[in-house]
Coordinates of C-alpha atoms and ligand atoms in Angstrom, one line a residue:
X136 CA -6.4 16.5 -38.1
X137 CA -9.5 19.1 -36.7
X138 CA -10.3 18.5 -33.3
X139 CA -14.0 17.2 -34.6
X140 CA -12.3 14.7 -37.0
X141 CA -10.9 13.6 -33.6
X142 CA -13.5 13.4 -31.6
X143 CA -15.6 11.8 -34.4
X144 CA -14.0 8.6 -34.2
X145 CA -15.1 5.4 -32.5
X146 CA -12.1 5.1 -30.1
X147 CA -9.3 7.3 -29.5
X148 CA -6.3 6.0 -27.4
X149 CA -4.3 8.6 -25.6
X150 CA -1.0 7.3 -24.3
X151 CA 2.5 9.0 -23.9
X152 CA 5.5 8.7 -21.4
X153 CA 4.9 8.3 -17.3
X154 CA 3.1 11.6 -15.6
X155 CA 2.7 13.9 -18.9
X156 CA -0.7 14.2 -18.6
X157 CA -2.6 11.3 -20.1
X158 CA -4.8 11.2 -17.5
X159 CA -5.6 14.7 -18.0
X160 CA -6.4 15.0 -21.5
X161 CA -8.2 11.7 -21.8
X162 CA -10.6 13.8 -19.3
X163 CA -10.4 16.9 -21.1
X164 CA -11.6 15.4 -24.5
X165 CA -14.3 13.3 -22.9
X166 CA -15.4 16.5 -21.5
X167 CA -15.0 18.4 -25.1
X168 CA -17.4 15.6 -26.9
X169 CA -19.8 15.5 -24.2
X170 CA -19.9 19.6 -24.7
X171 CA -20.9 18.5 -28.3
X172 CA -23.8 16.2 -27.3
X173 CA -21.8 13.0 -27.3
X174 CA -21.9 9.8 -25.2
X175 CA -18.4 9.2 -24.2
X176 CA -16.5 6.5 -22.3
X177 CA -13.7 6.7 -20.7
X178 CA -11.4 3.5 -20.1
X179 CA -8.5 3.6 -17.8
X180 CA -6.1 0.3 -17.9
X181 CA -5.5 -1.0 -14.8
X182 CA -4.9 2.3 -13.5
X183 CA -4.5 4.1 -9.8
X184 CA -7.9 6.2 -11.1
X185 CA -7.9 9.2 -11.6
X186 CA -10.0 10.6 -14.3
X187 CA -13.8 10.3 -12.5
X188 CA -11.8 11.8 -9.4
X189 CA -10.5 14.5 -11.6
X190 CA -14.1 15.2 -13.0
X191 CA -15.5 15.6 -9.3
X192 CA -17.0 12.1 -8.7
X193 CA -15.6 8.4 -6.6
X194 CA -13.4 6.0 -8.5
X195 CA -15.5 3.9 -10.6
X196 CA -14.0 0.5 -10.4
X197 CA -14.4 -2.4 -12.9
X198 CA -17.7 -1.9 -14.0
X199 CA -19.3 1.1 -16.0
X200 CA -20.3 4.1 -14.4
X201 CA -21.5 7.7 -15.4
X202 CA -19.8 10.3 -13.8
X203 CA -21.2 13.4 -15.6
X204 CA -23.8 14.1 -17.8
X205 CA -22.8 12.3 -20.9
X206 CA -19.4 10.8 -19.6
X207 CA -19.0 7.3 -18.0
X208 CA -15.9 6.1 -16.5
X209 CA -14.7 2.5 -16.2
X210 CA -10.9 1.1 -15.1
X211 CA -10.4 -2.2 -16.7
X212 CA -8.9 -5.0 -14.4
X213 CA -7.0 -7.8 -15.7
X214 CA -8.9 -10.2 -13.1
X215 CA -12.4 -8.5 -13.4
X216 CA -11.4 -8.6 -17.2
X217 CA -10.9 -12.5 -17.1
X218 CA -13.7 -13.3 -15.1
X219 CA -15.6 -11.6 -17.7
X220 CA -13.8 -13.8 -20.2
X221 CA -14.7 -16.9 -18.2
X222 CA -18.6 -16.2 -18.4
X223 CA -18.4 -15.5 -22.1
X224 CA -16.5 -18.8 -22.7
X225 CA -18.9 -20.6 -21.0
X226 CA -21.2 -19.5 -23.3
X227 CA -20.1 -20.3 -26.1
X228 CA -19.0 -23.5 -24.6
X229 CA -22.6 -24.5 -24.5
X230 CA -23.6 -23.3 -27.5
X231 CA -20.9 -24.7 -29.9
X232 CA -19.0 -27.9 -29.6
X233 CA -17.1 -28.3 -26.2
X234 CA -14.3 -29.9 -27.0
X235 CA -13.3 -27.7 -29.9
X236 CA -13.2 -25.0 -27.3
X237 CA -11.9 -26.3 -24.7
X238 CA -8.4 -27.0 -26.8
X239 CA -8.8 -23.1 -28.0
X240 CA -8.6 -22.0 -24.9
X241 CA -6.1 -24.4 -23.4
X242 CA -4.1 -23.3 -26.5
X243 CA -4.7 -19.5 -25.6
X244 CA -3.4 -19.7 -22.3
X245 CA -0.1 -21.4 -23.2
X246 CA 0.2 -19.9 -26.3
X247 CA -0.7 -15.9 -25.3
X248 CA 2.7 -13.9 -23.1
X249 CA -0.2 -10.6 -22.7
X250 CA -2.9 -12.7 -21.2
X251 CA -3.8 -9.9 -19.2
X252 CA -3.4 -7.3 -22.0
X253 CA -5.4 -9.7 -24.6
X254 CA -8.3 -9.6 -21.8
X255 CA -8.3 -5.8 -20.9
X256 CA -8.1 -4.7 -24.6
X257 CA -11.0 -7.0 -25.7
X258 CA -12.9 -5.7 -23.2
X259 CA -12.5 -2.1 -24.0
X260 CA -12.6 -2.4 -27.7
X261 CA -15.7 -4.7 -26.9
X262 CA -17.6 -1.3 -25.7
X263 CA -16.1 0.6 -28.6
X264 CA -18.1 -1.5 -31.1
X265 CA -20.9 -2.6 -28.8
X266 CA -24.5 -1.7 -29.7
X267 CA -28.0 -0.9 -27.9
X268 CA -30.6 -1.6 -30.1
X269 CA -28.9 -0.9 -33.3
X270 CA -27.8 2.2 -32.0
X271 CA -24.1 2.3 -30.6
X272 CA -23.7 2.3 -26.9
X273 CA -21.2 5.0 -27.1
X274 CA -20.7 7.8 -29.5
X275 CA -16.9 7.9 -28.0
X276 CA -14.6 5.4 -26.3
X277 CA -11.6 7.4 -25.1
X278 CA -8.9 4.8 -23.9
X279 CA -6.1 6.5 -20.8
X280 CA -3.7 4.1 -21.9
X281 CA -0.7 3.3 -20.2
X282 CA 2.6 4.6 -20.6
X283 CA 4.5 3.8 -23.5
X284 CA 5.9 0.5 -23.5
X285 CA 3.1 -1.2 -21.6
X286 CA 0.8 0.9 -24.0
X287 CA 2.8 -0.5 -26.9
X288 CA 2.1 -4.2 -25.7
X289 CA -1.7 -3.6 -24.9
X290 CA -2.1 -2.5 -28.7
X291 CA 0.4 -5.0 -29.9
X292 CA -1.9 -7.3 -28.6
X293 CA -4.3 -8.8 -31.8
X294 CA -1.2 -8.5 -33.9
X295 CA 0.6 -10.9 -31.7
X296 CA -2.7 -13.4 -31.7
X297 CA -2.6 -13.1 -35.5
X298 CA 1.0 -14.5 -35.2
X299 CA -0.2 -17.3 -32.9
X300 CA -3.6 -18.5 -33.2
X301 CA -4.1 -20.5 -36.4
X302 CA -7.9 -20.7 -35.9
X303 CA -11.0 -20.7 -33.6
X304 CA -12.4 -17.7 -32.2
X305 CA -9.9 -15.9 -30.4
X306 CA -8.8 -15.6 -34.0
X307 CA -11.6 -14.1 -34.9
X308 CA -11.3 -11.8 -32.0
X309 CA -8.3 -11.5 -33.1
X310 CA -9.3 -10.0 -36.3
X311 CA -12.2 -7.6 -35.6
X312 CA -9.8 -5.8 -32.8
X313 CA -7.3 -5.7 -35.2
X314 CA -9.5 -4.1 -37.8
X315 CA -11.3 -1.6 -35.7
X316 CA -7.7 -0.6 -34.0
X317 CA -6.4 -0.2 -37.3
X318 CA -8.7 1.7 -39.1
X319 CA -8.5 5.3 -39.0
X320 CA -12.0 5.9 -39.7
X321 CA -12.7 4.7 -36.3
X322 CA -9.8 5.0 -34.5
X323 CA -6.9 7.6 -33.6
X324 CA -4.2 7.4 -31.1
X325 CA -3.3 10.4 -29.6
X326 CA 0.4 11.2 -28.0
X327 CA 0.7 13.7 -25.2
X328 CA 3.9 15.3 -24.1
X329 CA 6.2 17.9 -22.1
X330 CA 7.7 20.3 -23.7
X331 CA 10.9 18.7 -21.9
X332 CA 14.1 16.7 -22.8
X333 CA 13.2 13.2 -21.8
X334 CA 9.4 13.1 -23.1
X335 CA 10.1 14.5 -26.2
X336 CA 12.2 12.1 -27.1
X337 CA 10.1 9.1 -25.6
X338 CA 7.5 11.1 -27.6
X339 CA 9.3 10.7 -31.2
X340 CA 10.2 7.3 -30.3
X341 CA 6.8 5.7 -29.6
X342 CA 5.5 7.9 -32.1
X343 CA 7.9 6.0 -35.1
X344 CA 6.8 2.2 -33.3
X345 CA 3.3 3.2 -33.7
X346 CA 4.4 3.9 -37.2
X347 CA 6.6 1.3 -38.6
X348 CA 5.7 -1.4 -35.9
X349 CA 2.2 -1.4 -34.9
X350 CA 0.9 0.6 -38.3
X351 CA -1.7 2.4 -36.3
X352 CA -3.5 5.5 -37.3
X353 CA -1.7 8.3 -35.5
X354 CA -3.7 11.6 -34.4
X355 CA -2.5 14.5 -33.1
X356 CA 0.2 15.2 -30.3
X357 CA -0.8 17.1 -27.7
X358 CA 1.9 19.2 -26.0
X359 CA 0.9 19.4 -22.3
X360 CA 1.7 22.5 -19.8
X361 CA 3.3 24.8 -22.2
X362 CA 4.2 27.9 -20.1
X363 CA 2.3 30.6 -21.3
X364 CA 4.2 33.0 -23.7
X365 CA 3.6 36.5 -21.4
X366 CA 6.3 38.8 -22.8
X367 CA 7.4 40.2 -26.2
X368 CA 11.1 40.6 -27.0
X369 CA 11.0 44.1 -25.8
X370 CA 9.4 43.3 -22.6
X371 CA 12.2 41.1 -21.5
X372 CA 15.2 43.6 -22.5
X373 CA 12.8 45.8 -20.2
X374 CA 12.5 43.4 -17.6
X375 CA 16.3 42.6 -18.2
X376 CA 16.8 46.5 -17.3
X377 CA 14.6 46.4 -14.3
X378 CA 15.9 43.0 -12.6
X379 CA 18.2 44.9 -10.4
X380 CA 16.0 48.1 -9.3
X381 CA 15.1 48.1 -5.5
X382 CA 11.8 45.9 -4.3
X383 CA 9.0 45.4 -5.2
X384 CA 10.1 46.2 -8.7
X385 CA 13.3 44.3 -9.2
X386 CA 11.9 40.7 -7.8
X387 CA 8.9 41.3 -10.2
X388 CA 11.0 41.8 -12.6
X389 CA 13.4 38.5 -12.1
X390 CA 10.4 36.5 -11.7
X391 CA 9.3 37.7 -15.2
X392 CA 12.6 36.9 -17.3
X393 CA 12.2 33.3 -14.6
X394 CA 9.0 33.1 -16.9
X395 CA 10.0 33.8 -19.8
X396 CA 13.2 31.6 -19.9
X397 CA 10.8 28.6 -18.9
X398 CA 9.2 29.4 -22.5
X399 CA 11.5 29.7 -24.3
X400 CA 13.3 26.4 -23.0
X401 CA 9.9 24.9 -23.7
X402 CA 9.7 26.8 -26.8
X403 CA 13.1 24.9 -27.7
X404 CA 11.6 21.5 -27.0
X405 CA 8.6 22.4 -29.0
X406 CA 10.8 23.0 -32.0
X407 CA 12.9 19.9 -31.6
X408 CA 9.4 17.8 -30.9
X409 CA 7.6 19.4 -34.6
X410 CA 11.2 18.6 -36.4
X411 CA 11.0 14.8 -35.2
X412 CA 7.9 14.1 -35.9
X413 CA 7.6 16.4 -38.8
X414 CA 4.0 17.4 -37.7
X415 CA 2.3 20.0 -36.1
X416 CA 1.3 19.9 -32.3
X417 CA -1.6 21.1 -30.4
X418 CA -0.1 23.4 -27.4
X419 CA -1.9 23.3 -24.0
X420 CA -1.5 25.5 -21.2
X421 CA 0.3 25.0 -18.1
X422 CA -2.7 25.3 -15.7
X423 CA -1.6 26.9 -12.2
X424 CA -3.5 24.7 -9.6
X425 CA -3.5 23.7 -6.3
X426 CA -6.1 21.2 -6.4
X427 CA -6.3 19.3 -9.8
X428 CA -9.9 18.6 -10.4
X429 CA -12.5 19.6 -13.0
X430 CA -12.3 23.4 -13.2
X431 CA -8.4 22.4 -14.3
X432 CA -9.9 20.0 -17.1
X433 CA -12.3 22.3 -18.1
X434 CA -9.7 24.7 -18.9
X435 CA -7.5 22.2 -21.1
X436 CA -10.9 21.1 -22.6
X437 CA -11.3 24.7 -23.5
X438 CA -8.1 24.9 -24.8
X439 CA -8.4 22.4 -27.3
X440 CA -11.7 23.4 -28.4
X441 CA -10.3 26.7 -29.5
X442 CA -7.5 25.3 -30.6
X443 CA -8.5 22.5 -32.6
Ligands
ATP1611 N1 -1.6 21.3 -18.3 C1 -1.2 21.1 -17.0 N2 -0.8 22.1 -16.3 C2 -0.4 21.9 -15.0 N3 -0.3 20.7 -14.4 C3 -0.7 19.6 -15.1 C4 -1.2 19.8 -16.5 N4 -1.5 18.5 -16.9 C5 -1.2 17.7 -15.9 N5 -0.8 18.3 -14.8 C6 -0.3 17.8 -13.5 O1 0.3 16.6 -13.7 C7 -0.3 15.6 -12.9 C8 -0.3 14.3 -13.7 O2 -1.2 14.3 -14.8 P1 -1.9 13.0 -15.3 O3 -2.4 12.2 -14.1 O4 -2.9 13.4 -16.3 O5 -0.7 12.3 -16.0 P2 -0.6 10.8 -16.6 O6 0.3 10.9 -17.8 O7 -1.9 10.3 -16.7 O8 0.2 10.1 -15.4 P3 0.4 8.5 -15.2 O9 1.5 8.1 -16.2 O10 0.9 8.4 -13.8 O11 -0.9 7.9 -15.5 C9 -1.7 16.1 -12.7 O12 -2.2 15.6 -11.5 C10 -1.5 17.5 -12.6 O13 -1.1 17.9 -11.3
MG1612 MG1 -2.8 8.5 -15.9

């Protein structure tokens, strides 16, 4: 899948194991389709927040806020998210017949284990197909879901009202997130991992339950901080020669071959990541930082543009 395929869809959810850099490249692609004149969103779920932070500006909090030109950020909040709920209900309370929802809803609450999930994922999805005059609010809802087995229940989450709810309108809630989460015109989740061990397998696994479980469309997998691949074969016999010459030139040298094992490990864990998945992967770069912050993201966000 091309980068613009990507970033042409309604809603693209970007979730992988704990710390590989979700965060980051939920940011990174908002920032790539506002480059390309889009109106993105992006939702974090129930998150410490840290994508308006990492493009410059204050966390946003529960409701909707730009942050840049073309990017707004919002983290959804199970009790923000039900409070919301509430108010809609109540609505439709008084416009169709009381009693009929009353028992939906009393039914929903006993009936539902993901309350929380149920509310946070409507809401986002809400904004994904939500309109302004005819005209979509957002070209672009990019979701900075959570880590993979919460991730896994938050998308799991009309499926498991399909299972439950016989009727009413949660069912048909039910069905139009279920629809737009499963179509891959509109949708795309997107994996993000570390050229390590542990994520790449976390990576394979979620990667079949999004398959075979969840039948979601899958996009592509982003390999985060791959070291960058500085020296030839040659080089490093050279470097191999030179690692015990006097200073400055022997330290140089053993920080070099440092280097270039860390790529090739990675490389490794590439290899091993492609064979399990038995797809390609779009390598970005380990960015050296000592504050990560916009400048960081613009780099990844150039990296996938070129990429991609
Ligand atoms: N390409 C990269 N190069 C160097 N450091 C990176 C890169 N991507 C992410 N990081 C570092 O890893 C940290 C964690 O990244 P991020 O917050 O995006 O991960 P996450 O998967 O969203 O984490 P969590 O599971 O806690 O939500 C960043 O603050 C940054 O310091
Ligand atoms: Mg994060």
């Amino acid at each position: 899948m091309s980068g613009s395929d990507l970033l042409d869809r309604r809603l693209v959810v970007v979730t992988g194991k704990g710390g590989v850099g979700k965060s980051t490249v939920s940011a990174a692609l908002a920032v790539l389709a506002a480059r390309r004149g889009k109106r993105v969103l992006v939702a974090e779920v129930d998150a410490r927040e840290r994508v308006a932070p990492m493009l410059g500006g204050r966390p946003t909090g529960p409701v909707v806020r730009p942050v840049l030109p073309g990017i707004s950020t919002v983290n959804v909040d199970p009790r923000h998210a039900l409070e919301e709920y509430a108010l809609l209900v109540v609505k439709v309370r008084a416009l169709y017949q009381a009693v009929f929802e009353n028992r939906v809803v009393r039914f929903f609450l006993r009936a539902v284990p993901s309350l929380a999930e149920t509310l946070m994922l409507g809401k986002i999805l809400h904004e994904a197909r939500s309109e302004d005059r005819g005209r979509p609010r957002w070209d672009l809802v990019v979701v900075d879901a959570p880590a993979t087995g919460h991730a896994l229940q938050l998308l799991g989450v009309p499926r498991a009202l399909l299972d439950t709810v016989p009727g009413g309108p949660l069912r048909r809630d039910a069905e139009w997130m279920q629809a737009l989460l499963s179509d891959p015109a509109r949708t795309s989740v997107a994996l993000v991992a570390l050229p390590e061990e542990m994520p790449v397998t976390e990576t394979a696994e979620l990667d079949a339950r999004l398959r075979d479980d969840l039948r979601l469309p899958r996009g592509p997998v982003f390999l985060n901080a791959m070291p960058e691949a500085r020296f030839t074969v040659s080089d490093i016999a050279r470097l191999r020669d030179l690692s015990g010459s006097p200073p400055p030139l022997g330290p140089a040298a053993r920080a070099g071959l440092l280097q270039a094992e860390q790529r090739e490990r990675a490389d490794e864990q590439a290899d091993r990541l492609r064979s399990l998945l038995g797809r390609p992967l779009l390598p970005l770069p380990l960015v050296a930082s000592d504050r990560w912050g916009r400048r960081s993201v613009e780099r990844i966000a150039d990296a996938m543009d070129g990429a991609i």
